[in-house]
mmCIF file of C-alpha atoms in Angstrom:
data_model
loop_
_atom_site.group_PDB
_atom_site.id
_atom_site.type_symbol
_atom_site.label_atom_id
_atom_site.label_comp_id
_atom_site.label_asym_id
_atom_site.label_seq_id
_atom_site.Cartn_x
_atom_site.Cartn_y
_atom_site.Cartn_z
ATOM 1 C CA MET A 1 3.611 -124.052 -123.462
ATOM 2 C CA SER A 2 5.499 -122.210 -126.200
ATOM 3 C CA VAL A 3 5.555 -123.588 -129.644
ATOM 4 C CA ARG A 4 8.587 -122.844 -131.597
ATOM 5 C CA LYS A 5 7.789 -121.147 -134.935
ATOM 6 C CA ALA A 6 10.931 -120.289 -136.983
ATOM 7 C CA GLY A 7 10.488 -117.106 -138.990
ATOM 8 C CA VAL A 8 9.207 -113.620 -138.353
ATOM 9 C CA LEU A 9 6.481 -112.602 -135.901
ATOM 10 C CA VAL A 10 4.658 -109.317 -136.486
ATOM 11 C CA ALA A 11 2.611 -107.798 -133.878
ATOM 12 C CA GLY A 12 -0.123 -105.483 -135.482
ATOM 13 C CA ALA A 13 -1.859 -105.574 -138.848
ATOM 14 C CA GLY A 14 -1.978 -101.942 -139.701
ATOM 15 C CA ILE A 15 -0.131 -100.556 -142.718
ATOM 16 C CA ALA A 16 3.321 -101.040 -141.089
ATOM 17 C CA GLY A 17 2.800 -104.739 -139.997
ATOM 18 C CA LEU A 18 1.039 -105.801 -143.205
ATOM 19 C CA ALA A 19 3.742 -103.979 -145.326
ATOM 20 C CA VAL A 20 6.526 -105.847 -143.401
ATOM 21 C CA ALA A 21 4.838 -109.234 -143.980
ATOM 22 C CA ARG A 22 4.443 -108.436 -147.650
ATOM 23 C CA ALA A 23 8.164 -107.311 -147.895
ATOM 24 C CA LEU A 24 9.248 -110.782 -146.763
ATOM 25 C CA PRO A 25 8.069 -113.240 -149.461
ATOM 26 C CA GLY A 26 9.394 -116.702 -148.851
ATOM 27 C CA ARG A 27 9.767 -116.192 -145.008
ATOM 28 C CA ASP A 28 7.599 -117.802 -142.482
ATOM 29 C CA VAL A 29 5.687 -114.639 -141.300
ATOM 30 C CA ARG A 30 2.821 -114.672 -138.867
ATOM 31 C CA VAL A 31 0.921 -111.533 -138.117
ATOM 32 C CA PHE A 32 -1.057 -111.063 -134.928
ATOM 33 C CA GLU A 33 -3.754 -108.444 -134.619
ATOM 34 C CA GLU A 34 -5.721 -107.496 -131.541
ATOM 35 C CA ALA A 35 -8.786 -106.251 -133.496
ATOM 36 C CA PRO A 36 -11.450 -109.062 -134.369
ATOM 37 C CA GLU A 37 -11.276 -108.023 -137.967
ATOM 38 C CA PRO A 38 -9.212 -105.816 -140.351
ATOM 39 C CA ARG A 39 -8.848 -102.242 -138.951
ATOM 40 C CA THR A 40 -10.718 -99.888 -141.429
ATOM 41 C CA SER A 41 -10.919 -96.819 -139.334
ATOM 42 C CA GLY A 42 -8.910 -93.676 -139.827
ATOM 43 C CA GLY A 43 -10.134 -91.992 -142.892
ATOM 44 C CA SER A 44 -7.589 -91.992 -145.725
ATOM 45 C CA VAL A 45 -4.038 -91.341 -146.276
ATOM 46 C CA THR A 46 -1.807 -89.445 -148.655
ATOM 47 C CA LEU A 47 0.972 -91.515 -150.149
ATOM 48 C CA TRP A 48 3.974 -89.586 -151.647
ATOM 49 C CA PRO A 49 5.955 -90.945 -154.624
ATOM 50 C CA ALA A 50 8.329 -93.108 -152.421
ATOM 51 C CA GLY A 51 5.265 -94.702 -150.673
ATOM 52 C CA VAL A 52 3.573 -95.507 -153.950
ATOM 53 C CA ALA A 53 6.775 -97.024 -155.394
ATOM 54 C CA ILE A 54 7.182 -99.252 -152.294
ATOM 55 C CA LEU A 55 3.654 -100.406 -152.452
ATOM 56 C CA ARG A 56 3.927 -101.299 -156.031
ATOM 57 C CA GLU A 57 7.052 -103.306 -155.257
ATOM 58 C CA LEU A 58 4.854 -105.202 -152.780
ATOM 59 C CA GLY A 59 2.374 -105.837 -155.366
ATOM 60 C CA VAL A 60 -0.227 -103.184 -154.270
ATOM 61 C CA ASP A 61 -1.321 -100.222 -156.479
ATOM 62 C CA PRO A 62 -3.106 -97.621 -154.381
ATOM 63 C CA ALA A 63 -4.065 -95.669 -157.461
ATOM 64 C CA ALA A 64 -6.586 -98.536 -158.412
ATOM 65 C CA SER A 65 -8.951 -97.341 -155.706
ATOM 66 C CA GLY A 66 -7.527 -93.889 -154.588
ATOM 67 C CA ARG A 67 -7.111 -90.582 -156.399
ATOM 68 C CA ARG A 68 -3.910 -89.404 -157.982
ATOM 69 C CA LEU A 69 -2.961 -85.930 -156.834
ATOM 70 C CA THR A 70 -1.441 -83.203 -159.029
ATOM 71 C CA ALA A 71 -1.408 -80.244 -156.826
ATOM 72 C CA MET A 72 -1.682 -79.011 -153.207
ATOM 73 C CA SER A 73 -2.905 -75.510 -152.681
ATOM 74 C CA SER A 74 -3.002 -73.425 -149.618
ATOM 75 C CA TYR A 75 -5.385 -70.330 -148.950
ATOM 76 C CA GLY A 76 -5.900 -67.948 -146.163
ATOM 77 C CA ALA A 77 -9.188 -68.070 -144.248
ATOM 78 C CA ARG A 78 -10.582 -65.271 -146.182
ATOM 79 C CA GLY A 79 -9.767 -66.906 -149.584
ATOM 80 C CA ARG A 80 -6.285 -65.281 -150.333
ATOM 81 C CA LYS A 81 -3.980 -67.781 -152.242
ATOM 82 C CA LEU A 82 -0.794 -68.379 -150.359
ATOM 83 C CA PHE A 83 0.901 -70.961 -152.667
ATOM 84 C CA ARG A 84 0.391 -73.951 -154.845
ATOM 85 C CA ILE A 85 2.629 -76.983 -155.041
ATOM 86 C CA ASP A 86 2.717 -78.705 -158.484
ATOM 87 C CA LEU A 87 2.931 -82.559 -157.401
ATOM 88 C CA ARG A 88 3.439 -83.446 -161.072
ATOM 89 C CA ARG A 89 7.005 -82.171 -160.655
ATOM 90 C CA ALA A 90 7.563 -84.717 -157.917
ATOM 91 C CA GLU A 91 6.004 -87.456 -160.094
ATOM 92 C CA ARG A 92 8.264 -86.661 -163.004
ATOM 93 C CA ALA A 93 11.405 -86.558 -160.671
ATOM 94 C CA TYR A 94 10.711 -89.919 -158.852
ATOM 95 C CA GLY A 95 8.665 -91.824 -161.483
ATOM 96 C CA HIS A 96 5.539 -92.386 -159.297
ATOM 97 C CA PRO A 97 2.478 -90.172 -158.417
ATOM 98 C CA SER A 98 1.168 -88.881 -155.246
ATOM 99 C CA VAL A 99 -2.082 -90.694 -154.394
ATOM 100 C CA HIS A 100 -4.778 -90.281 -151.804
ATOM 101 C CA VAL A 101 -6.600 -93.551 -150.759
ATOM 102 C CA ALA A 102 -8.881 -94.603 -148.158
ATOM 103 C CA ARG A 103 -7.121 -96.535 -145.350
ATOM 104 C CA SER A 104 -9.654 -99.377 -145.459
ATOM 105 C CA GLU A 105 -9.056 -100.030 -149.110
ATOM 106 C CA LEU A 106 -5.364 -99.829 -148.796
ATOM 107 C CA ILE A 107 -5.483 -102.350 -145.714
ATOM 108 C CA GLU A 108 -7.609 -104.635 -147.794
ATOM 109 C CA GLN A 109 -5.046 -104.720 -150.596
ATOM 110 C CA LEU A 110 -2.147 -105.153 -148.087
ATOM 111 C CA THR A 111 -3.908 -108.089 -146.257
ATOM 112 C CA ASP A 112 -4.614 -110.044 -149.562
ATOM 113 C CA GLY A 113 -2.715 -113.429 -149.391
ATOM 114 C CA LEU A 114 -1.244 -112.884 -146.036
ATOM 115 C CA ARG A 115 -1.733 -115.005 -142.806
ATOM 116 C CA VAL A 116 -3.245 -112.727 -140.249
ATOM 117 C CA GLU A 117 -4.661 -113.995 -136.923
ATOM 118 C CA TYR A 118 -7.335 -111.596 -135.767
ATOM 119 C CA GLY A 119 -8.484 -111.401 -132.133
ATOM 120 C CA ALA A 120 -5.002 -112.215 -131.051
ATOM 121 C CA ALA A 121 -4.119 -109.587 -128.473
ATOM 122 C CA VAL A 122 -0.569 -109.448 -127.273
ATOM 123 C CA SER A 123 -0.438 -109.359 -123.365
ATOM 124 C CA ALA A 124 3.245 -109.634 -122.855
ATOM 125 C CA VAL A 125 6.492 -109.631 -124.732
ATOM 126 C CA GLU A 126 10.113 -111.217 -124.085
ATOM 127 C CA PRO A 127 12.092 -109.118 -126.523
ATOM 128 C CA ASP A 128 15.307 -110.981 -125.948
ATOM 129 C CA ARG A 129 13.634 -114.195 -126.979
ATOM 130 C CA ALA A 130 11.371 -112.909 -129.806
ATOM 131 C CA ARG A 131 8.399 -114.337 -127.772
ATOM 132 C CA LEU A 132 4.915 -112.992 -127.779
ATOM 133 C CA ARG A 133 2.423 -114.011 -125.008
ATOM 134 C CA LEU A 134 -1.061 -113.739 -126.139
ATOM 135 C CA ALA A 135 -4.192 -112.972 -124.119
ATOM 136 C CA ASP A 136 -5.552 -116.402 -124.673
ATOM 137 C CA GLY A 137 -2.577 -117.941 -122.991
ATOM 138 C CA ARG A 138 -0.567 -118.933 -125.917
ATOM 139 C CA ALA A 139 3.112 -118.249 -126.258
ATOM 140 C CA VAL A 140 4.579 -117.854 -129.777
ATOM 141 C CA ASP A 141 8.345 -117.736 -130.514
ATOM 142 C CA GLY A 142 10.041 -116.510 -133.478
ATOM 143 C CA ASP A 143 13.522 -115.867 -134.877
ATOM 144 C CA VAL A 144 12.541 -112.167 -135.393
ATOM 145 C CA LEU A 145 9.819 -110.062 -133.566
ATOM 146 C CA VAL A 146 8.545 -106.891 -135.188
ATOM 147 C CA GLY A 147 6.371 -104.562 -133.114
ATOM 148 C CA ALA A 148 4.046 -102.799 -135.602
ATOM 149 C CA ASP A 149 1.308 -102.490 -133.106
ATOM 150 C CA GLY A 150 0.839 -98.649 -133.290
ATOM 151 C CA ARG A 151 1.273 -95.803 -130.817
ATOM 152 C CA ARG A 152 0.140 -97.900 -127.752
ATOM 153 C CA SER A 153 2.602 -100.593 -128.641
ATOM 154 C CA VAL A 154 2.932 -103.472 -126.209
ATOM 155 C CA VAL A 155 6.208 -104.485 -127.905
ATOM 156 C CA ARG A 156 7.743 -101.027 -127.684
ATOM 157 C CA ASP A 157 6.867 -100.713 -124.028
ATOM 158 C CA ALA A 158 8.518 -104.005 -123.320
ATOM 159 C CA VAL A 159 11.805 -102.798 -124.987
ATOM 160 C CA TRP A 160 11.629 -99.019 -123.984
ATOM 161 C CA GLY A 161 9.948 -99.348 -120.633
ATOM 162 C CA ASP A 162 7.096 -96.838 -121.327
ATOM 163 C CA ASP A 163 5.395 -94.761 -123.911
ATOM 164 C CA PRO A 164 7.447 -91.708 -124.745
ATOM 165 C CA ALA A 165 4.864 -89.903 -126.720
ATOM 166 C CA ARG A 166 3.225 -86.793 -125.340
ATOM 167 C CA LEU A 167 0.255 -84.632 -126.702
ATOM 168 C CA SER A 168 1.284 -81.886 -129.043
ATOM 169 C CA GLY A 169 -1.520 -79.584 -128.136
ATOM 170 C CA TRP A 170 -3.270 -80.072 -131.541
ATOM 171 C CA VAL A 171 -6.363 -82.309 -132.394
ATOM 172 C CA THR A 172 -7.958 -83.386 -135.656
ATOM 173 C CA TRP A 173 -11.601 -84.021 -136.455
ATOM 174 C CA GLN A 174 -12.160 -85.710 -139.854
ATOM 175 C CA GLY A 175 -14.699 -87.507 -141.960
ATOM 176 C CA TYR A 176 -15.975 -87.949 -145.594
ATOM 177 C CA VAL A 177 -18.510 -85.989 -147.656
ATOM 178 C CA GLU A 178 -19.662 -87.166 -151.155
ATOM 179 C CA GLY A 179 -19.028 -85.403 -154.347
ATOM 180 C CA ALA A 180 -15.367 -85.152 -154.652
ATOM 181 C CA ASP A 181 -13.833 -84.086 -157.950
ATOM 182 C CA GLY A 182 -10.375 -83.098 -159.117
ATOM 183 C CA GLU A 183 -6.814 -84.097 -158.291
ATOM 184 C CA GLU A 184 -5.957 -81.346 -155.830
ATOM 185 C CA VAL A 185 -5.452 -81.149 -152.048
ATOM 186 C CA THR A 186 -6.775 -77.826 -150.629
ATOM 187 C CA LEU A 187 -5.688 -76.215 -147.340
ATOM 188 C CA ILE A 188 -7.342 -73.312 -145.844
ATOM 189 C CA VAL A 189 -5.426 -71.864 -142.922
ATOM 190 C CA GLY A 190 -6.489 -69.191 -140.380
ATOM 191 C CA PRO A 191 -6.548 -68.260 -136.773
ATOM 192 C CA GLU A 192 -9.180 -70.851 -135.876
ATOM 193 C CA GLY A 193 -7.143 -73.746 -137.191
ATOM 194 C CA LEU A 194 -6.651 -75.571 -140.576
ATOM 195 C CA CYS A 195 -9.284 -77.115 -142.880
ATOM 196 C CA GLY A 196 -8.040 -79.786 -145.291
ATOM 197 C CA LEU A 197 -9.778 -81.267 -148.309
ATOM 198 C CA ALA A 198 -8.545 -84.155 -150.319
ATOM 199 C CA PRO A 199 -10.264 -86.304 -152.927
ATOM 200 C CA ALA A 200 -9.998 -89.986 -151.918
ATOM 201 C CA GLY A 201 -11.406 -91.667 -154.945
ATOM 202 C CA ARG A 202 -14.903 -93.197 -155.543
ATOM 203 C CA ASP A 203 -16.557 -89.764 -155.249
ATOM 204 C CA ARG A 204 -15.374 -89.274 -151.609
ATOM 205 C CA LEU A 205 -13.760 -86.110 -150.267
ATOM 206 C CA LEU A 206 -11.834 -86.447 -146.989
ATOM 207 C CA TRP A 207 -12.314 -83.309 -144.873
ATOM 208 C CA TRP A 208 -10.283 -82.605 -141.635
ATOM 209 C CA PHE A 209 -9.981 -79.833 -139.262
ATOM 210 C CA ASP A 210 -6.683 -79.226 -137.228
ATOM 211 C CA VAL A 211 -7.236 -77.236 -134.055
ATOM 212 C CA ARG A 212 -4.877 -76.018 -131.407
ATOM 213 C CA SER A 213 -6.422 -77.330 -128.266
ATOM 214 C CA ALA A 214 -6.000 -78.786 -124.911
ATOM 215 C CA PRO A 215 -8.075 -81.059 -122.681
ATOM 216 C CA GLY A 216 -11.175 -79.285 -121.546
ATOM 217 C CA GLU A 217 -11.160 -76.782 -124.342
ATOM 218 C CA PRO A 218 -13.822 -76.862 -127.265
ATOM 219 C CA LEU A 219 -13.484 -79.520 -129.855
ATOM 220 C CA TRP A 220 -11.830 -81.973 -127.347
ATOM 221 C CA ALA A 221 -12.835 -85.634 -127.296
ATOM 222 C CA GLY A 222 -15.704 -85.157 -124.882
ATOM 223 C CA ASP A 223 -17.585 -82.422 -126.795
ATOM 224 C CA PRO A 224 -21.214 -83.443 -126.860
ATOM 225 C CA ASP A 225 -21.756 -81.868 -130.360
ATOM 226 C CA PRO A 226 -18.502 -81.965 -132.195
ATOM 227 C CA VAL A 227 -20.148 -81.115 -135.577
ATOM 228 C CA GLY A 228 -21.902 -78.087 -134.089
ATOM 229 C CA ALA A 229 -18.579 -76.910 -132.478
ATOM 230 C CA ILE A 230 -16.753 -77.436 -135.750
ATOM 231 C CA ARG A 231 -19.459 -75.379 -137.747
ATOM 232 C CA GLU A 232 -19.253 -72.532 -135.207
ATOM 233 C CA ARG A 233 -15.453 -72.398 -135.001
ATOM 234 C CA PHE A 234 -14.974 -72.188 -138.873
ATOM 235 C CA ALA A 235 -18.022 -70.316 -139.899
ATOM 236 C CA GLY A 236 -16.080 -67.391 -141.136
ATOM 237 C CA TYR A 237 -13.865 -69.277 -143.565
ATOM 238 C CA ALA A 238 -14.070 -68.736 -147.333
ATOM 239 C CA GLY A 239 -13.989 -70.991 -150.283
ATOM 240 C CA PRO A 240 -15.205 -74.494 -150.148
ATOM 241 C CA VAL A 241 -15.436 -74.529 -146.325
ATOM 242 C CA PRO A 242 -19.142 -73.408 -146.046
ATOM 243 C CA GLY A 243 -20.175 -76.142 -148.182
ATOM 244 C CA VAL A 244 -18.286 -78.855 -146.409
ATOM 245 C CA LEU A 245 -19.652 -77.555 -142.970
ATOM 246 C CA ALA A 246 -23.133 -77.785 -144.295
ATOM 247 C CA ALA A 247 -22.653 -81.414 -145.362
ATOM 248 C CA LEU A 248 -20.968 -82.631 -142.094
ATOM 249 C CA GLU A 249 -22.915 -85.508 -140.171
ATOM 250 C CA GLU A 250 -20.359 -86.983 -137.992
ATOM 251 C CA ALA A 251 -16.742 -86.530 -137.137
ATOM 252 C CA GLU A 252 -13.891 -88.931 -136.073
ATOM 253 C CA PHE A 253 -11.567 -87.454 -133.443
ATOM 254 C CA PHE A 254 -7.909 -87.960 -132.571
ATOM 255 C CA PRO A 255 -5.290 -85.977 -130.692
ATOM 256 C CA HIS A 256 -1.741 -85.416 -132.012
ATOM 257 C CA TYR A 257 1.263 -87.047 -130.292
ATOM 258 C CA ARG A 258 4.967 -86.551 -130.785
ATOM 259 C CA HIS A 259 8.177 -87.868 -129.259
ATOM 260 C CA ALA A 260 11.924 -87.860 -130.027
ATOM 261 C CA VAL A 261 12.969 -90.752 -132.192
ATOM 262 C CA PRO A 262 15.830 -92.687 -130.606
ATOM 263 C CA GLY A 263 18.736 -94.044 -132.562
ATOM 264 C CA VAL A 264 18.118 -97.651 -131.690
ATOM 265 C CA TRP A 265 14.542 -98.984 -131.342
ATOM 266 C CA GLY A 266 14.813 -102.652 -130.440
ATOM 267 C CA ARG A 267 16.738 -105.181 -128.483
ATOM 268 C CA GLY A 268 18.074 -108.571 -129.408
ATOM 269 C CA PRO A 269 15.879 -110.133 -132.148
ATOM 270 C CA THR A 270 13.074 -107.700 -131.556
ATOM 271 C CA THR A 271 12.626 -104.394 -133.449
ATOM 272 C CA LEU A 272 9.819 -101.826 -134.334
ATOM 273 C CA ALA A 273 8.161 -100.300 -137.301
ATOM 274 C CA GLY A 274 5.622 -97.536 -138.044
ATOM 275 C CA ASP A 275 3.954 -95.631 -135.232
ATOM 276 C CA ALA A 276 5.345 -97.827 -132.506
ATOM 277 C CA ALA A 277 8.858 -96.560 -133.358
ATOM 278 C CA HIS A 278 7.996 -92.953 -134.320
ATOM 279 C CA SER A 279 4.755 -91.450 -133.614
ATOM 280 C CA MET A 280 4.245 -88.023 -135.196
ATOM 281 C CA PRO A 281 1.418 -85.672 -135.910
ATOM 282 C CA PRO A 282 -0.274 -85.937 -139.328
ATOM 283 C CA ALA A 283 0.803 -82.411 -140.281
ATOM 284 C CA MET A 284 3.056 -83.548 -143.031
ATOM 285 C CA ALA A 285 1.207 -86.617 -144.017
ATOM 286 C CA GLN A 286 4.095 -88.850 -143.230
ATOM 287 C CA GLY A 287 2.730 -91.566 -140.870
ATOM 288 C CA ALA A 288 1.841 -94.117 -143.562
ATOM 289 C CA ASN A 289 4.787 -93.220 -145.838
ATOM 290 C CA GLN A 290 7.327 -93.796 -143.032
ATOM 291 C CA ALA A 291 5.689 -97.057 -142.149
ATOM 292 C CA LEU A 292 6.059 -98.259 -145.693
ATOM 293 C CA GLU A 293 9.722 -96.971 -145.708
ATOM 294 C CA ASP A 294 10.319 -99.067 -142.575
ATOM 295 C CA ALA A 295 9.016 -102.197 -144.132
ATOM 296 C CA TRP A 296 11.202 -101.600 -147.111
ATOM 297 C CA ALA A 297 14.398 -101.037 -145.221
ATOM 298 C CA LEU A 298 13.723 -103.770 -142.699
ATOM 299 C CA ALA A 299 13.397 -106.385 -145.452
ATOM 300 C CA ARG A 300 16.901 -105.454 -146.526
ATOM 301 C CA SER A 301 18.384 -105.660 -143.045
ATOM 302 C CA LEU A 302 16.616 -108.441 -141.353
ATOM 303 C CA GLU A 303 19.826 -109.997 -140.262
ATOM 304 C CA ASP A 304 21.159 -106.734 -138.733
ATOM 305 C CA LEU A 305 18.201 -105.147 -136.881
ATOM 306 C CA ARG A 306 20.339 -102.429 -135.186
ATOM 307 C CA SER A 307 21.600 -101.304 -138.689
ATOM 308 C CA TYR A 308 18.111 -100.958 -139.902
ATOM 309 C CA GLU A 309 17.081 -98.915 -136.786
ATOM 310 C CA ARG A 310 20.004 -96.471 -137.064
ATOM 311 C CA ALA A 311 19.685 -96.006 -140.713
ATOM 312 C CA ARG A 312 15.960 -95.324 -140.489
ATOM 313 C CA ALA A 313 16.229 -93.231 -137.399
ATOM 314 C CA ARG A 314 18.533 -90.775 -139.182
ATOM 315 C CA VAL A 315 15.915 -90.338 -141.834
ATOM 316 C CA VAL A 316 12.632 -90.516 -140.031
ATOM 317 C CA ARG A 317 13.757 -87.861 -137.384
ATOM 318 C CA ARG A 318 13.456 -85.228 -140.180
ATOM 319 C CA PRO A 319 9.792 -85.605 -140.938
ATOM 320 C CA ALA A 320 9.199 -86.266 -137.289
ATOM 321 C CA ARG A 321 10.736 -82.985 -136.218
ATOM 322 C CA LEU A 322 8.921 -80.923 -138.828
ATOM 323 C CA ALA A 323 5.520 -82.563 -138.273
ATOM 324 C CA ALA A 324 5.828 -81.795 -134.488
ATOM 325 C CA THR A 325 5.999 -78.076 -135.403
ATOM 326 C CA GLU A 326 2.408 -78.414 -136.797
ATOM 327 C CA LEU A 327 3.640 -76.318 -139.711
ATOM 328 C CA THR A 328 0.657 -76.790 -142.023
ATOM 329 C CA GLY A 329 -1.673 -75.271 -139.252
ATOM 330 C CA ARG A 330 0.606 -72.315 -138.726
ATOM 331 C CA LEU A 331 1.965 -71.416 -142.113
ATOM 332 C CA ARG A 332 -0.191 -68.271 -143.420
ATOM 333 C CA LEU A 333 2.409 -66.356 -145.520
ATOM 334 C CA PRO A 334 2.263 -66.287 -149.303
ATOM 335 C CA ALA A 335 5.216 -67.648 -151.286
ATOM 336 C CA PRO A 336 6.062 -68.171 -155.008
ATOM 337 C CA ASP A 337 4.631 -71.369 -156.324
ATOM 338 C CA ALA A 338 7.869 -72.397 -158.074
ATOM 339 C CA LEU A 339 9.963 -71.856 -155.028
ATOM 340 C CA VAL A 340 7.512 -73.852 -152.770
ATOM 341 C CA THR A 341 7.247 -76.595 -155.289
ATOM 342 C CA GLY A 342 10.982 -77.001 -155.685
ATOM 343 C CA CYS A 343 11.540 -77.103 -151.967
ATOM 344 C CA TYR A 344 8.845 -79.665 -151.529
ATOM 345 C CA VAL A 345 10.099 -82.001 -154.181
ATOM 346 C CA ARG A 346 13.586 -81.828 -152.667
ATOM 347 C CA TRP A 347 12.221 -82.400 -149.110
ATOM 348 C CA LEU A 348 10.328 -85.580 -150.233
ATOM 349 C CA ARG A 349 13.759 -87.129 -151.028
ATOM 350 C CA TYR A 350 15.242 -85.751 -147.848
ATOM 351 C CA ALA A 351 12.533 -87.540 -145.899
ATOM 352 C CA SER A 352 12.756 -90.903 -147.717
ATOM 353 C CA SER A 353 15.430 -93.770 -147.371
ATOM 354 C CA TYR A 354 13.910 -95.337 -150.545
ATOM 355 C CA LEU A 355 14.391 -92.313 -152.676
ATOM 356 C CA ALA A 356 17.889 -91.746 -151.225
ATOM 357 C CA ALA A 357 18.890 -95.141 -152.182
ATOM 358 C CA ALA A 358 17.297 -95.078 -155.611
ATOM 359 C CA ARG A 359 19.439 -91.970 -156.319
ATOM 360 C CA GLN A 360 22.557 -93.895 -155.466
ATOM 361 C CA ARG A 361 21.783 -96.934 -157.806
#
């Protein structure tokens, strides 16, 4: 039997779902999460000024546990400097820093004070009625249903009919090593792929290796010794890479997906947020940021879901298209620091509904 619960139902307790719930104070919001406890996997995330600003409006300060970032530098595999982006210029322009923070700690802060039901897997969805059917046999109705249940979204599939995402041909291996210092992201790019290093706070350094690959090739999910394969593949890289390779113990793997972002995401009283609506590769560090942008925008258009979707689609297509090129893994040409910094600062506003609205205020 279905029990009527006037309010907002949110499927998924990742960054998108939790941010949506926090963005709707005073509403009756229920969050349903398939996992038996908060999801803490996924390493850490880079939050650009708009994402930090939105989180602070939601009562969350990622800088409390993460690391403020002041620069992002790129080098060739043999150590040649390519460019350096001064992230302090973006901080001055938009009033908030860039921050790198462990996903687990961000999830913990977002969850605080919310009503989240864990172990509540969604088995079916009736989009036109904002109804969730749970694996335990319950059916829950709401006035609005938000599918924030990630790339394998059950809600999206009920609205769209299938999963539109396709493998991009790139994969990532990532993990932490201890001993992080400084406030700079470092990218080392060469023919074997990209090595990225970012301080994540609390003496942790996130490392990741982006590799152009395909099923059956080295470094795919079934590799029996991923750490050994990573060490062999990136053995010739200069700078800090040898030290990171020596410290590796285990690696978390995930492939990159991409898809075209439609102009309308939902149907009736049902809509989407985060990866459910716009899966994209991590190349531009936009996944978490765009999820937060969705939550901010949705809270302002809850009575007109199609307007929310159309407005967000126009903006989110920009980073989605750029991320799909896997640009950070391909860009090996030097460029003037001032030019790259200026372009990056402007691009952050171009990829943000929040910053565009702030400029108009």
